Short mmCIF file of C-alpha atoms in Angstrom, two decimals:
data_model
loop_
_atom_site.label_atom_id
_atom_site.label_comp_id
_atom_site.label_asym_id
_atom_site.label_seq_id
_atom_site.Cartn_x
_atom_site.Cartn_y
_atom_site.Cartn_z
CA MET A 1 112.81 139.43 230.36
CA VAL A 2 112.51 135.64 230.67
CA ASP A 3 113.53 133.40 227.54
CA THR A 4 110.79 131.02 227.19
CA GLY A 5 112.40 128.80 224.38
CA GLY A 6 109.59 129.62 222.09
CA ALA A 7 107.04 128.25 224.07
CA GLY A 8 104.85 131.41 223.78
CA GLU A 9 104.99 131.27 220.13
CA GLU A 10 101.46 132.17 218.22
CA PRO A 11 99.62 129.30 217.34
CA GLY A 12 99.09 131.11 214.04
CA ARG A 13 102.58 130.92 213.55
CA ARG A 14 103.22 127.56 214.10
CA ARG A 15 100.58 126.49 211.86
CA SER A 16 102.28 128.75 209.05
CA ARG A 17 105.43 126.93 209.50
CA ARG A 18 103.81 123.46 209.01
CA THR A 19 102.03 124.50 206.19
CA ALA A 20 105.36 125.82 204.52
CA TRP A 21 106.91 122.11 205.69
CA ILE A 22 104.11 120.30 203.79
CA VAL A 23 104.14 122.46 200.68
CA GLY A 24 108.10 122.00 200.45
CA ALA A 25 107.40 118.08 201.12
CA ALA A 26 104.89 117.73 198.46
CA VAL A 27 107.08 119.82 195.94
CA VAL A 28 110.04 117.38 196.54
CA VAL A 29 107.51 114.43 196.05
CA VAL A 30 106.28 116.07 193.00
CA ALA A 31 109.59 116.65 191.34
CA LEU A 32 110.92 112.94 192.42
CA VAL A 33 107.90 111.62 190.67
CA ALA A 34 108.31 113.71 187.23
CA GLY A 35 112.15 112.57 187.44
CA ILE A 36 111.27 109.06 187.46
CA GLY A 37 108.72 109.52 184.74
CA VAL A 38 111.21 111.28 182.51
CA TRP A 39 113.79 108.69 183.36
CA GLN A 40 111.60 105.79 182.37
CA TYR A 41 110.31 107.60 179.06
CA ALA A 42 113.61 108.33 177.98
CA ALA A 43 114.96 104.43 178.65
CA ARG A 44 111.51 103.27 176.94
CA SER A 45 111.66 105.24 174.10
CA THR A 46 115.21 104.35 173.29
CA ARG A 47 115.69 102.20 170.14
CA ILE A 48 118.18 100.45 167.78
CA VAL A 49 117.93 100.76 164.06
CA ALA A 50 118.57 98.09 161.27
CA GLU A 51 119.94 99.86 158.56
CA GLY A 52 121.33 98.80 155.09
CA VAL A 53 123.03 95.22 154.91
CA THR A 54 126.56 94.98 155.31
CA LEU A 55 126.51 91.80 153.54
CA SER A 56 123.90 89.54 152.46
CA GLY A 57 125.15 86.98 149.67
CA GLY A 58 122.42 84.55 148.39
CA MET A 59 120.65 84.98 145.10
CA ALA A 60 121.36 87.93 142.84
CA PHE A 61 118.48 89.95 141.67
CA PRO A 62 117.84 90.81 138.36
CA ASP A 63 117.58 94.33 137.46
CA CYS A 64 114.08 94.63 136.64
CA LEU A 65 112.94 93.54 139.99
CA PRO A 66 112.43 96.13 142.99
CA ARG A 67 114.90 95.76 146.00
CA MET A 68 112.08 94.79 148.73
CA ALA A 69 114.00 91.54 149.77
CA LEU A 70 116.92 91.71 152.49
CA ALA A 71 118.14 88.66 150.96
CA VAL A 72 116.89 85.41 148.95
CA TYR A 73 118.51 81.91 149.56
CA GLY A 74 117.52 78.56 148.43
CA THR A 75 117.07 75.73 149.98
CA SER A 76 120.41 74.29 149.35
CA ASP A 77 122.37 77.49 150.03
CA ASP A 78 124.09 78.31 153.57
CA VAL A 79 122.43 81.41 154.93
CA VAL A 80 124.74 83.99 156.35
CA VAL A 81 123.69 87.92 156.35
CA GLY A 82 125.36 90.63 157.90
CA GLN A 83 123.27 93.39 159.08
CA THR A 84 124.05 96.91 160.67
CA LEU A 85 122.55 97.93 163.43
CA ARG A 86 122.76 101.56 164.70
CA ASN A 87 122.07 103.29 168.28
CA PRO A 88 120.77 106.83 167.51
CA SER A 89 119.76 107.49 171.02
CA ARG A 90 121.71 109.63 173.82
CA TRP A 91 122.50 106.67 176.02
CA PRO A 92 124.25 103.39 175.75
CA VAL A 93 121.75 100.48 174.75
CA THR A 94 122.79 96.82 175.86
CA VAL A 95 121.02 94.57 172.99
CA THR A 96 120.84 90.63 173.95
CA SER A 97 119.71 88.17 171.29
CA SER A 98 116.60 86.30 172.33
CA ASP A 99 117.86 83.66 169.71
CA PRO A 100 121.36 83.78 170.03
CA GLU A 101 121.94 80.47 167.54
CA VAL A 102 120.48 82.77 165.03
CA TYR A 103 121.03 86.19 165.51
CA ARG A 104 124.51 87.16 166.98
CA PHE A 105 126.64 90.52 167.15
CA GLU A 106 130.18 91.19 166.05
CA ALA A 107 131.96 92.79 168.67
CA LEU A 108 132.73 96.81 168.20
CA SER A 109 135.71 98.24 167.08
CA ASP A 110 138.12 99.60 170.01
CA ASP A 111 138.53 103.28 168.15
CA PRO A 112 135.60 104.95 169.85
CA ASP A 113 135.84 107.36 166.94
CA ASP A 114 135.30 104.75 164.57
CA HIS A 115 131.30 104.73 163.56
CA SER A 116 131.40 102.12 160.81
CA ALA A 117 130.25 98.74 161.38
CA VAL A 118 132.72 96.24 161.62
CA SER A 119 132.11 93.07 158.73
CA SER A 120 134.16 89.58 158.03
CA ALA A 121 136.08 90.01 155.11
CA ASP A 122 135.52 86.55 153.62
CA GLY A 123 131.81 87.02 153.84
CA ALA A 124 131.35 84.55 156.87
CA GLU A 125 130.33 84.93 160.46
CA PRO A 126 133.59 85.97 162.74
CA ALA A 127 134.43 83.41 165.54
CA ASP A 128 134.34 86.07 168.09
CA THR A 129 130.51 87.21 167.57
CA SER A 130 128.21 86.87 170.87
CA GLY A 131 124.58 87.16 171.85
CA GLN A 132 124.91 90.26 173.26
CA VAL A 133 126.59 93.68 172.46
CA VAL A 134 126.65 97.06 174.05
CA LEU A 135 126.15 100.09 171.81
CA PRO A 136 127.05 103.33 172.85
CA PRO A 137 125.16 106.61 171.36
CA GLY A 138 125.71 106.82 167.66
CA ARG A 139 127.80 103.58 167.19
CA GLU A 140 126.94 100.82 164.77
CA ALA A 141 127.73 97.30 164.94
CA THR A 142 127.24 93.98 162.63
CA MET A 143 124.43 91.61 163.62
CA TRP A 144 125.02 88.14 161.93
CA ILE A 145 121.85 85.92 160.84
CA VAL A 146 122.73 82.15 160.31
CA ASP A 147 120.37 79.59 159.13
CA PRO A 148 117.18 81.01 160.87
CA GLN A 149 114.69 78.25 159.04
CA ARG A 150 116.76 75.54 161.18
CA GLY A 151 114.39 73.14 161.95
CA SER A 152 111.82 73.96 159.53
CA VAL A 153 110.76 71.12 157.20
CA GLN A 154 112.08 72.12 153.63
CA ASP A 155 109.52 71.05 151.44
CA SER A 156 109.85 71.92 147.89
CA GLY A 157 108.04 75.26 146.87
CA VAL A 158 108.05 76.43 150.67
CA TRP A 159 109.36 79.69 151.56
CA TYR A 160 110.13 81.32 154.99
CA SER A 161 110.34 85.12 155.70
CA PHE A 162 111.75 86.96 158.22
CA ASP A 163 111.59 90.58 158.87
CA GLU A 164 112.36 90.95 162.51
CA VAL A 165 114.77 90.10 165.14
CA PRO A 166 113.77 89.28 169.00
CA VAL A 167 115.81 91.20 171.03
CA THR A 168 116.04 92.63 174.93
CA LEU A 169 117.26 96.15 175.11
CA ARG A 170 118.27 97.44 177.97
CA THR A 171 118.90 100.91 178.77
CA LEU A 172 119.18 103.44 182.19
CA GLY A 173 118.73 100.27 183.97
CA VAL A 174 115.18 99.70 182.42
CA GLU A 175 115.09 96.38 180.27
CA ARG A 176 112.07 95.54 178.12
CA GLU A 177 111.56 92.89 175.18
CA SER A 178 111.42 94.33 171.85
CA SER A 179 112.02 93.42 168.23
CA LEU A 180 114.28 94.86 165.39
CA GLN A 181 112.50 95.62 162.13
CA LEU A 182 115.07 94.67 159.54
CA PRO A 183 114.94 97.05 156.49
CA GLY A 184 113.80 94.31 154.25
CA THR A 185 112.49 90.37 154.15
CA LEU A 186 114.83 87.46 154.28
CA TYR A 187 113.48 84.74 152.21
CA VAL A 188 114.72 81.07 152.72
CA GLY A 189 113.64 77.88 150.79
CA GLY A 190 111.68 77.42 147.76
CA GLY A 191 113.49 74.36 146.72
CA LYS A 192 116.13 75.77 144.62
CA ASP A 193 119.31 76.99 145.05
CA GLY A 194 119.75 80.64 144.43
CA ASP A 195 121.75 80.35 140.91
CA GLN A 196 118.59 78.73 139.80
CA LEU A 197 115.99 81.17 141.19
CA GLY A 198 118.22 84.15 139.97
CA ALA A 199 118.14 82.61 136.31
CA ALA A 200 114.58 81.94 136.40
CA LEU A 201 113.66 85.38 137.75
CA GLN A 202 115.90 86.72 134.98
CA GLU A 203 114.21 84.92 132.19
CA ALA A 204 110.69 86.43 133.62
CA CYS A 205 112.00 89.66 133.31
CA ASP A 206 113.34 89.06 129.66
CA ALA A 207 109.99 87.81 128.59
#
């Protein structure tokens, strides 16, 4: 018998093999597209949470007032707020401040088992803060808010409020513009310092 090298293969069998190859390639393409979709969803659904304030300073609230504000500073007060940020996701997240003169990040502890935020002992922004921090899953960092109303006209009686922080988040190679919702509103201004405002509010509570 002479070996024809498959030249005599039936056309139907050749079509079946071609169909199987096309189906297999289509399955691979569908799997790749699905994988990319899952990757994009995982990256874009990752978030950073602003939790309890590490250090706020400013005006002391009378007991009769609801604690709705993050902090309140009078016009003459130096605004320095330490805010805790946490990464609750399964992936590391790079957080970059869109306004690094105002919103800056304290370096993480070198101990990977330390899940607590690092805070300055003297109530001032540390010298080694930067405009970017990488937060591993479950880790916390301190974001410092310094003079957010800079450049604004400090008219008597005018309050400036801040409840969001503009940032860029990068996860799994995907970068997106976002904002961090603060757990309260930071108020600055009013034409009086914090002690005067606190005394005035206490008088209103006592009335």
